[in-house]
Amino acid sequence: LNENTKSQKMGGSSKAKEHPYAYLCASSLSAMINYPLWRASAMGQSGFQVTPASFTTMRPIVDIVPVSFRSYLHAFAPPYKGMLATIAGMTWARAAIFWGSDIGKDFLQLHYPYLPTTITTLTPPLLTSIAVQCINQPVVRASITLQNPESQMQNIRQSIRSIYDNYGARGLWHGTNAGILKTVPKYCTAIVIKDYMEHHVLPIIDPNVARDEDTMTGSVQYDILLRSAFKSASAGVAGALLTNPLDVIRNEMFKTNLSLMDTVASLREEMGYKFIVRGMGKNLVAVSIPVASTIFFTDMFIQFREENSGR
């Protein structure tokens, strides 16, 4: 058996090594589409207050919009502070996690076939998401800080400089522990659900077999994408529901610069245990859609490339 066949027999992804740019393009497209939703989620979980004075545009319609929807309106309204840096950070981060997880799983299954499936599935996203979170942390904190409507800073560079001047270099990585506690379970959960749906729940459609039999019709293509949509949505929602409380804690740490335990104590004193659902609706949209769309777009780009290469 060749490498691809071995990987398929063991239930792994055999396409990651061949299509790294599909992961990068999918992650980039997802980040661009979902940037406004991320802004709304960041403001909601950080407790930033959006008032009519927060808007530089669309003033005539702000007063008639319900208060609960103002954060969404503000998220879609200019100025888009830190947009390019935020999208770039999201792009490489998600691409690295999903591609690294699939490549890592293939590597472990090929070279260590005796390892339990749990180890080969969980270890790659665990390691890649920790590494990505640590590297990306200064940009994450700076970009979230910028979303405060009361902030006078205009870009990521000013935000990083302000954090550094006030809290030193360590301040740039403040909240990394909460970020890891949030990021690692989110992506591990999403990838486990994705793989489980892929190999144990959804019917398997082999486009190579269909193509060999000259039956690769539009219906088959549609079925493949529909299958990917179910898998992607399940993975995205599961990851978002699990990690909302940790998102709240991390964003509050950015806002107050308190330690992890002090932040939890402050939130409990202020809101009780209701803090675990603060911003849940916005987070469910802002987290599940990017994760789901990244998985779906990756499958779509791989399918498109293989069809056009005659594979």
XYZ file of C-alpha atoms in Angstrom:
311
model
C 0.000 0.000 0.000
C 1.212 3.510 -0.727
C 1.175 6.333 1.816
C -2.224 7.672 0.750
C -3.871 4.259 0.836
C -2.408 3.496 4.246
C -3.692 6.777 5.606
C -7.165 6.199 4.178
C -7.306 2.683 5.613
C -6.568 4.094 9.043
C -9.210 6.814 8.721
C -6.824 9.739 8.333
C -6.692 12.675 5.952
C -4.395 11.845 3.038
C -4.776 15.194 1.253
C -3.181 17.696 3.643
C 0.361 17.162 2.369
C -0.763 17.659 -1.240
C -2.889 20.773 -0.690
C -1.285 23.195 1.809
C -2.469 26.221 -0.182
C -6.073 25.025 0.065
C -5.837 25.361 3.855
C -4.271 28.820 3.583
C -6.795 30.108 1.026
C -9.721 28.682 2.993
C -8.491 30.263 6.222
C -7.941 33.619 4.499
C -11.407 33.648 2.919
C -13.003 32.671 6.222
C -11.126 35.393 8.120
C -12.178 38.112 5.673
C -15.840 37.084 5.684
C -16.059 36.766 9.453
C -14.061 39.803 10.575
C -17.160 41.894 11.479
C -18.613 38.993 13.482
C -15.345 38.682 15.367
C -15.502 42.420 16.201
C -19.019 42.061 17.598
C -18.008 39.054 19.674
C -14.874 40.755 21.022
C -16.892 43.786 22.137
C -19.665 41.697 23.687
C -17.382 39.399 25.667
C -15.124 42.252 26.781
C -18.105 44.200 28.079
C -17.281 47.223 25.900
C -20.201 49.666 25.807
C -21.467 50.841 22.419
C -23.261 54.200 22.551
C -24.388 56.572 19.778
C -21.187 58.544 20.406
C -19.191 55.441 19.408
C -20.237 55.823 15.772
C -18.439 58.038 13.278
C -20.879 57.039 10.533
C -24.530 55.933 10.317
C -25.501 58.365 13.098
C -29.078 58.877 11.785
C -30.019 55.195 12.245
C -28.160 54.476 15.496
C -30.877 55.873 17.756
C -33.576 53.671 16.245
C -31.550 50.458 16.502
C -32.175 48.374 19.669
C -29.290 48.574 22.142
C -28.697 44.810 21.868
C -27.955 45.175 18.143
C -25.665 48.200 18.358
C -22.541 46.079 18.749
C -23.359 44.314 15.472
C -23.984 47.641 13.752
C -20.723 49.007 15.140
C -18.878 45.879 14.012
C -19.868 46.488 10.394
C -19.221 50.230 10.527
C -15.885 51.935 9.847
C -13.257 52.613 11.013
C -11.968 49.043 10.865
C -9.161 49.353 13.367
C -6.477 46.712 13.031
C -8.405 44.886 10.305
C -5.450 43.819 8.138
C -3.342 42.610 11.058
C -6.319 40.793 12.578
C -7.220 39.030 9.331
C -3.580 38.109 8.712
C -3.286 36.716 12.230
C -6.484 34.693 11.886
C -5.432 33.419 8.454
C -2.077 31.945 9.364
C -3.298 30.747 12.776
C -6.250 28.677 11.553
C -4.338 27.418 8.515
C -1.456 26.302 10.739
C -3.768 24.561 13.212
C -5.901 22.679 10.687
C -3.087 21.856 8.260
C -0.677 21.005 11.062
C -3.286 18.798 12.713
C -3.981 16.836 9.526
C -0.297 16.535 8.627
C 0.549 15.502 12.197
C -2.187 12.900 12.261
C -1.010 11.441 8.941
C 2.576 11.339 10.225
C 1.659 9.573 13.463
C -0.584 7.054 11.705
C 2.088 6.279 9.123
C 5.098 5.993 11.444
C 3.426 4.933 14.696
C 0.444 2.785 13.613
C 0.266 1.145 17.037
C -0.760 4.397 18.770
C -4.411 4.701 19.858
C -6.647 6.807 17.624
C -7.196 9.231 20.501
C -3.479 10.040 20.614
C -3.051 10.426 16.854
C -6.137 12.657 16.634
C -5.617 14.888 19.688
C -1.845 15.335 19.882
C -1.351 17.366 16.660
C -4.064 19.993 17.331
C -2.990 20.159 20.976
C 0.600 21.038 20.077
C -0.140 23.269 17.090
C -2.848 25.307 18.831
C -0.615 25.925 21.863
C 2.249 27.066 19.637
C 0.003 29.285 17.515
C -1.616 30.888 20.564
C 1.742 31.739 22.124
C 3.106 33.240 18.901
C -0.076 35.157 18.051
C -0.847 36.441 21.563
C 0.483 40.031 21.197
C -1.598 40.565 18.054
C -4.648 38.978 19.702
C -4.453 41.238 22.739
C -3.693 44.356 20.709
C -6.519 43.729 18.233
C -9.118 43.106 20.959
C -7.973 46.202 22.884
C -8.514 48.255 19.720
C -12.175 47.253 19.529
C -13.070 49.312 22.605
C -15.195 52.140 21.162
C -13.609 54.489 23.710
C -10.074 53.705 22.535
C -8.233 56.549 20.828
C -5.683 54.222 19.229
C -5.958 53.777 15.473
C -3.957 50.670 14.594
C -2.258 47.537 15.900
C 1.129 49.227 16.136
C -0.216 51.914 18.465
C -2.057 49.316 20.517
C 1.039 47.147 20.955
C 3.094 50.215 21.855
C 0.522 51.287 24.455
C 0.449 47.822 26.041
C 4.256 47.678 26.075
C 4.599 51.175 27.588
C 2.060 50.434 30.328
C 2.812 46.820 31.175
C 6.169 45.965 29.597
C 6.944 43.045 27.303
C 5.169 40.612 29.643
C 1.978 42.591 29.141
C 1.907 41.579 25.481
C 1.537 37.954 26.544
C -0.847 38.682 29.416
C -3.830 36.365 29.148
C -1.911 33.657 27.296
C -2.951 31.068 29.896
C -6.639 31.880 29.389
C -6.069 32.019 25.631
C -4.566 28.543 25.637
C -7.370 27.222 27.847
C -9.809 28.621 25.283
C -8.023 27.906 21.997
C -6.787 24.374 22.645
C -10.148 22.842 23.664
C -11.941 24.726 20.864
C -9.750 23.368 18.093
C -9.257 19.945 19.637
C -13.032 19.616 19.979
C -13.655 20.890 16.450
C -11.086 18.527 14.925
C -12.281 15.501 16.899
C -15.901 16.183 15.864
C -14.800 16.802 12.263
C -12.926 13.503 12.088
C -15.675 11.598 13.874
C -18.339 12.919 11.515
C -16.056 12.239 8.559
C -15.346 8.613 9.337
C -18.172 7.350 11.551
C -21.380 9.319 10.968
C -21.679 10.625 7.430
C -21.860 8.284 4.411
C -18.533 8.046 2.594
C -18.471 9.393 -0.954
C -15.324 8.526 -2.903
C -14.995 10.945 -5.837
C -12.157 8.882 -7.315
C -14.418 5.845 -7.643
C -17.200 7.957 -9.121
C -14.767 9.542 -11.566
C -13.348 6.180 -12.601
C -16.870 4.991 -13.356
C -17.659 8.142 -15.358
C -20.387 9.057 -12.899
C -18.821 12.187 -11.408
C -21.952 14.244 -12.005
C -23.112 17.507 -10.503
C -25.209 15.500 -8.065
C -22.141 13.733 -6.705
C -20.298 17.023 -6.371
C -23.264 18.490 -4.513
C -23.405 15.486 -2.169
C -19.719 15.857 -1.362
C -20.135 19.544 -0.482
C -23.317 18.880 1.504
C -21.485 16.213 3.473
C -18.695 18.682 4.165
C -21.224 21.311 5.297
C -22.747 18.974 7.914
C -19.302 17.997 9.170
C -18.087 21.610 9.293
C -21.162 22.991 11.065
C -21.065 20.283 13.735
C -17.385 20.938 14.431
C -17.814 24.719 14.602
C -20.817 24.722 16.954
C -19.251 22.180 19.315
C -16.067 24.230 19.640
C -17.933 27.496 20.226
C -20.278 26.165 22.915
C -17.442 24.613 24.896
C -15.150 27.618 25.073
C -17.379 30.678 25.608
C -16.574 31.051 29.354
C -12.849 30.997 28.600
C -13.324 33.646 25.917
C -15.050 35.871 28.487
C -12.238 35.364 31.013
C -9.503 36.035 28.444
C -11.106 39.232 27.139
C -11.736 40.482 30.672
C -8.064 39.869 31.467
C -7.124 42.029 28.476
C -9.432 44.794 29.678
C -8.433 44.802 33.365
C -4.908 43.303 33.264
C -5.843 41.141 36.279
C -4.512 37.622 36.713
C -6.544 34.587 35.687
C -7.837 33.799 39.175
C -8.465 37.462 40.052
C -10.402 37.879 36.804
C -12.619 34.884 37.569
C -13.230 36.214 41.092
C -14.078 39.676 39.734
C -16.509 38.262 37.172
C -18.219 36.085 39.792
C -18.561 39.056 42.132
C -20.001 41.236 39.384
C -22.251 38.756 37.562
C -22.284 35.491 39.478
C -21.986 32.464 37.258
C -23.937 34.258 34.552
C -20.581 35.426 33.217
C -20.120 32.044 31.531
C -22.871 32.934 29.038
C -21.916 36.600 28.545
C -21.739 37.210 24.814
C -22.749 33.592 24.105
C -24.941 34.471 21.144
C -22.294 36.617 19.483
C -19.579 34.062 20.271
C -21.604 31.200 18.844
C -21.761 33.127 15.586
C -18.228 34.562 15.687
C -16.493 31.266 16.566
C -18.607 28.552 14.978
C -18.886 30.238 11.570
C -15.117 30.858 11.090
C -14.198 27.334 12.188
C -16.969 25.745 10.124
C -16.283 27.869 7.054
C -12.543 27.154 7.219
C -13.193 23.399 7.200
C -15.812 23.720 4.447
C -13.745 26.019 2.226
C -10.734 23.721 2.610
C -12.773 20.763 1.364
C -14.191 22.915 -1.438
C -10.770 24.144 -2.629
C -9.318 20.628 -2.510
C -12.269 19.251 -4.493
C -12.010 22.076 -7.034
C -8.273 21.580 -7.505
C -8.557 17.814 -7.880
C -11.386 18.096 -10.400
C -9.424 20.585 -12.489
C -6.239 18.522 -12.327
C -8.173 15.466 -13.553
C -7.390 13.443 -10.452
